[in-house]
Short mmCIF file of C-alpha atoms in Angstrom, two decimals:
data_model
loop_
_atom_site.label_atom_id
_atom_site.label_comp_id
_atom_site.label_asym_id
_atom_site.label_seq_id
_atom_site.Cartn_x
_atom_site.Cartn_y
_atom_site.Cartn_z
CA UNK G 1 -20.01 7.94 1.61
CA UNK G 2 -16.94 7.93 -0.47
CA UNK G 3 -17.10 7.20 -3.77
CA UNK G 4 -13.96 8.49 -5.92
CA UNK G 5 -10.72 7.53 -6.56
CA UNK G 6 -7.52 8.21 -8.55
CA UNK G 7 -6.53 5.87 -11.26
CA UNK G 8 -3.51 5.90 -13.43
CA UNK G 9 -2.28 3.25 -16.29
CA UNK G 10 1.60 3.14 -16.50
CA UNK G 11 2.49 3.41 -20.55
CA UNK G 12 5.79 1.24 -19.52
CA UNK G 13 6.78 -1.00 -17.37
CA UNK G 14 8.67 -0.25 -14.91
CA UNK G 15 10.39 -2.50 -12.08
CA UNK G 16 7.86 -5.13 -11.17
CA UNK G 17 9.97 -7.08 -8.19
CA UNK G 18 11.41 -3.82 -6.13
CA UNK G 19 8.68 -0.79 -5.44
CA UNK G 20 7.47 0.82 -2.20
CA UNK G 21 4.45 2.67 -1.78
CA UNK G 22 3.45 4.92 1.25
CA UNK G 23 0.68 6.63 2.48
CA UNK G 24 -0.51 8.71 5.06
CA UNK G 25 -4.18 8.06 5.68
CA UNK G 26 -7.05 9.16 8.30
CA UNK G 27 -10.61 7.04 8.25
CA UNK G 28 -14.41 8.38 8.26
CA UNK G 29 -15.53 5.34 8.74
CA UNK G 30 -15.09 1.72 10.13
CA UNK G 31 -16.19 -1.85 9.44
CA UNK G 32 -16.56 -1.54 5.84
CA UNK G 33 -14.31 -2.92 3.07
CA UNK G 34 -12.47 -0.17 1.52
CA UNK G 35 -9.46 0.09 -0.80
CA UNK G 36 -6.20 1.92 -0.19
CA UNK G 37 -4.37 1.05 -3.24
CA UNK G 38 -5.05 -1.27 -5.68
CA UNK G 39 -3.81 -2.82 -9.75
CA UNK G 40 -6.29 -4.19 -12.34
CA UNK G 41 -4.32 -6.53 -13.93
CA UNK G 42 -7.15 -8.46 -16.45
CA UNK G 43 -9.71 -10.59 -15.33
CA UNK G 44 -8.76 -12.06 -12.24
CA UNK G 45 -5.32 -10.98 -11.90
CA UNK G 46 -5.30 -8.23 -9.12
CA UNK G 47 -3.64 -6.74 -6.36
CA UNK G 48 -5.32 -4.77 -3.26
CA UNK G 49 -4.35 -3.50 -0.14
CA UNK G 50 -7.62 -3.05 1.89
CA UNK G 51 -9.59 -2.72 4.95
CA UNK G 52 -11.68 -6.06 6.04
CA UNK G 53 -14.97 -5.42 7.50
CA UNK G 54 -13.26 -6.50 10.80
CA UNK G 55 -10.78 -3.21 10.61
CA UNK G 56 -8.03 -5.43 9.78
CA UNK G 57 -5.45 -4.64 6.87
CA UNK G 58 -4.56 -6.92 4.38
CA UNK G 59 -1.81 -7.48 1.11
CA UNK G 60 -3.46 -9.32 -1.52
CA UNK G 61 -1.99 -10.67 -5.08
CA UNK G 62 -3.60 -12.86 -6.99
CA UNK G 63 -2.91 -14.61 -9.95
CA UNK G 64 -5.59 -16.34 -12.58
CA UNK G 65 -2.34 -17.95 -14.12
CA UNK G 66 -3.18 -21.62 -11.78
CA UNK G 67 -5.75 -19.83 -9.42
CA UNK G 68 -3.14 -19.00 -7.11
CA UNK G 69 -2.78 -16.02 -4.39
CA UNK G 70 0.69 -15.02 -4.74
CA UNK G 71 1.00 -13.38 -1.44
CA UNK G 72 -0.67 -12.15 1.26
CA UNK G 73 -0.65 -10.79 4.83
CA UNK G 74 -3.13 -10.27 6.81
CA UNK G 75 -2.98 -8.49 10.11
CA UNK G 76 -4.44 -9.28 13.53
CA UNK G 77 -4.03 -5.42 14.60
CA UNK G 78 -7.33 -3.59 14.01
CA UNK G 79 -7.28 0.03 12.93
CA UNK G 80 -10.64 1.58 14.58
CA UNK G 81 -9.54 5.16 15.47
CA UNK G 82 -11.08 7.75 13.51
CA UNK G 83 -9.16 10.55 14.75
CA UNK G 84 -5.98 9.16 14.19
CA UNK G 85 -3.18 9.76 10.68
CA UNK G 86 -2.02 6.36 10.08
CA UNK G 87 1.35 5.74 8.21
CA UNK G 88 1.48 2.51 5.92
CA UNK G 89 4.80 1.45 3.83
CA UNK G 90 4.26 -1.57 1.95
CA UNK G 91 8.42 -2.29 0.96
CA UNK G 92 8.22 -5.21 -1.46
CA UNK G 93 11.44 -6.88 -3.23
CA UNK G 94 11.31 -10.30 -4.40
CA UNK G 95 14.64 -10.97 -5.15
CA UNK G 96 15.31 -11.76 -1.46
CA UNK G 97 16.56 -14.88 -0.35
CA UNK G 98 14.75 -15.08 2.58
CA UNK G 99 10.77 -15.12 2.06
CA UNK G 100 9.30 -13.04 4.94
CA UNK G 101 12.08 -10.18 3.70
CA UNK G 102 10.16 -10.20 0.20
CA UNK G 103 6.86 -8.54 1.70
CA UNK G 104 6.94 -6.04 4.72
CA UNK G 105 4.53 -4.09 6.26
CA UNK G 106 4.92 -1.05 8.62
CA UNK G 107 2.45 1.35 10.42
CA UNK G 108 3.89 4.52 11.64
CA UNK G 109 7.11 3.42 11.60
CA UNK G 110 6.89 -0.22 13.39
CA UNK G 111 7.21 -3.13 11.14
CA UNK G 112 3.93 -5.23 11.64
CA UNK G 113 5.13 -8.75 12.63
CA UNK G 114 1.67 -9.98 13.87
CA UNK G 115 -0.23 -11.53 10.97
CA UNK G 116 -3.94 -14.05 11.24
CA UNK G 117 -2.51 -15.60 7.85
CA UNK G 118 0.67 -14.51 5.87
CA UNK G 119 1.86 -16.15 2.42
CA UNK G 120 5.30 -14.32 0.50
CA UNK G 121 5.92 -13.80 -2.71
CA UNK G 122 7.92 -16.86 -4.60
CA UNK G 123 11.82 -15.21 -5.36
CA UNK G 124 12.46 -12.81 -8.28
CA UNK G 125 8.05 -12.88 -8.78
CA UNK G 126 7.24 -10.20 -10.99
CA UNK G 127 4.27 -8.27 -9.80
CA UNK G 128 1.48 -6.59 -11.02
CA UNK G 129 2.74 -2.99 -9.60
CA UNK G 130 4.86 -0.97 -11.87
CA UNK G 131 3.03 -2.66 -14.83
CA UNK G 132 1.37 -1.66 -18.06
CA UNK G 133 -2.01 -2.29 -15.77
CA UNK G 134 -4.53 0.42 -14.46
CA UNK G 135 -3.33 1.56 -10.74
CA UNK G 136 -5.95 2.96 -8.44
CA UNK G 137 -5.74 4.94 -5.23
CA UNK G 138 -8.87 4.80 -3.32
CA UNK G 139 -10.82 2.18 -5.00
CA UNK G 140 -11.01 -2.02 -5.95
CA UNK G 141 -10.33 -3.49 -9.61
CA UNK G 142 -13.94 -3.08 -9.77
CA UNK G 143 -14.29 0.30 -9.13
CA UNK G 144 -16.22 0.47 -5.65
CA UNK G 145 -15.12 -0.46 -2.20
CA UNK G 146 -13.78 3.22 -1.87
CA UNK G 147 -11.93 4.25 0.79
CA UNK G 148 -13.93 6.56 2.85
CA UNK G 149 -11.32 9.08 4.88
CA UNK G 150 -8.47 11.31 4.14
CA UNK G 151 -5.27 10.82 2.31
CA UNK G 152 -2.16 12.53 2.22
CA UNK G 153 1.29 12.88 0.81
CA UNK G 154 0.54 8.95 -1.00
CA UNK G 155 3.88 7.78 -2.88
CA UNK G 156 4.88 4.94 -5.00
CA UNK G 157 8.99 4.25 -5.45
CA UNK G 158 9.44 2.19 -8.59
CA UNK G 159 12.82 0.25 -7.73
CA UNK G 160 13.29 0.39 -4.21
CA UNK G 161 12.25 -1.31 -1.52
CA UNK G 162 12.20 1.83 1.91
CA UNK G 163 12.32 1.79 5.66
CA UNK G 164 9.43 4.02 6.92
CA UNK G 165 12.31 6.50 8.14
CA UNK G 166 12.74 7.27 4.57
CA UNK G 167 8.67 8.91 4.66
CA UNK G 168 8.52 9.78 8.26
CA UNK G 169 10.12 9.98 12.07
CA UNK G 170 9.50 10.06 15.47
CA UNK G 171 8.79 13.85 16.83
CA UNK G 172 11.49 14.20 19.93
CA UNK G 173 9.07 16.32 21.94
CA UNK G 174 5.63 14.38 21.69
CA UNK G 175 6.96 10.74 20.49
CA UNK G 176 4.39 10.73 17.77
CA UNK G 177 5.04 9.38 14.72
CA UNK G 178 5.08 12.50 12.14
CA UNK G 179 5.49 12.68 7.93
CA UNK G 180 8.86 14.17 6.91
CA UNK G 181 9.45 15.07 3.20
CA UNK G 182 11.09 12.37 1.01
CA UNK G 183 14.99 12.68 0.04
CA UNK G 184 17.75 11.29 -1.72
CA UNK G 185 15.09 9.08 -3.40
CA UNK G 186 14.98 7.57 -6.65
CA UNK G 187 11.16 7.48 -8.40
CA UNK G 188 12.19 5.30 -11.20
CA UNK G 189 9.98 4.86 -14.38
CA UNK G 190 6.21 5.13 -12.54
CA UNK G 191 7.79 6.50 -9.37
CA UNK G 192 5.35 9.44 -7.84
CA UNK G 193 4.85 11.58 -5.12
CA UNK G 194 0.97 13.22 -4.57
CA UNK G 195 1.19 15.42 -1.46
CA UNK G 196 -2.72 16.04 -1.11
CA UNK G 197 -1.63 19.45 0.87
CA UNK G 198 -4.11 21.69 2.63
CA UNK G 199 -4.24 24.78 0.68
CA UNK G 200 -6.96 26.22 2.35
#
């Protein structure tokens, strides 16, 4: 069973409306709660993406500040194959006028649409990414719930919100979805890029 992560505390802030993150990811193991990526933000303020027992994914940001969740999606596709590399982009901007723009989700390149219960971000919210707040790869604010699988080439954009194409593309020959490196991108303040290679 898993039980590591990565954790790093920005010692700035950077831009807490616009960020992307991406990751490449391959699961051990199924119907258990595990973390992806997640932001401590002080008591109860946290944000988590995450596995549900079910195998569903789900965006989660909550706020102490009125015991409100400030978004969330949750998705009615399941993610059960343990063979398979998995893409996720979470693109997140706030300052759009239209509220399902502010949050979106993609798997391997296909913008998930399909969603048991979705709630977006109010405009121009600040979040909790990009903040003076301990970030963790792998792990919950509370340090367990690890994610129990592979991880590769994970990447957070500070100030911009990406299209998958910008991470990945389609191969021509086999039609599967496939990682391509990054370019032309800007990383911004907490902006990083861990590639997780094979050396071996």
């Amino acid at each position: 069973m898993a039980n590591s992560y990565l954790n790093r505390t920005p010692s700035s802030s950077g831009n807490r409306k616009t960020w992307t993150f991406s990751a490449w990811f391959k699961r051990s193991n199924i119907s258990s709660a595990q973390k992806i990526f997640s932001v401590a933000g002080g008591g109860s303020n946290n944000f988590e993406c995450y596995f549900n027992t079910n195998d569903t994914l789900a965006f989660y940001h909550y706020s102490s500040n009125g015991g409100v969740t400030d978004s969330f999606l949750g998705t009615n596709q399941v993610f059960r194959d343990t063979s398979a590399w998995y893409h996720l982009v979470l693109a997140v901007d706030t300052t759009q006028g239209t509220a399902s723009n502010r949050v979106k989700m993609y798997i391997n390149g296909e913008q998930i649409t399909s969603f048991s219960s979705a709630a977006y971000f109010n405009q121009n919210y600040d979040t909790y990414i990009n903040m003076t707040y301990e970030h963790r790869i792998g792990a919950n604010v509370n340090n367990s719930q690890y994610f129990d699988g592979y991880m590769s080439h994970v990447a957070l954009v500070d100030g911009q919100a990406l299209a998958p194409t910008v991470f990945g593309l389609t191969d021509s020959t086999s039609g599967i979805w496939k990682f391509k490196p990054p370019s032309g991108v800007t990383w911004g303040t907490n902006g990083f890029h861990l590639k997780f290679e094979n050396s071996g």
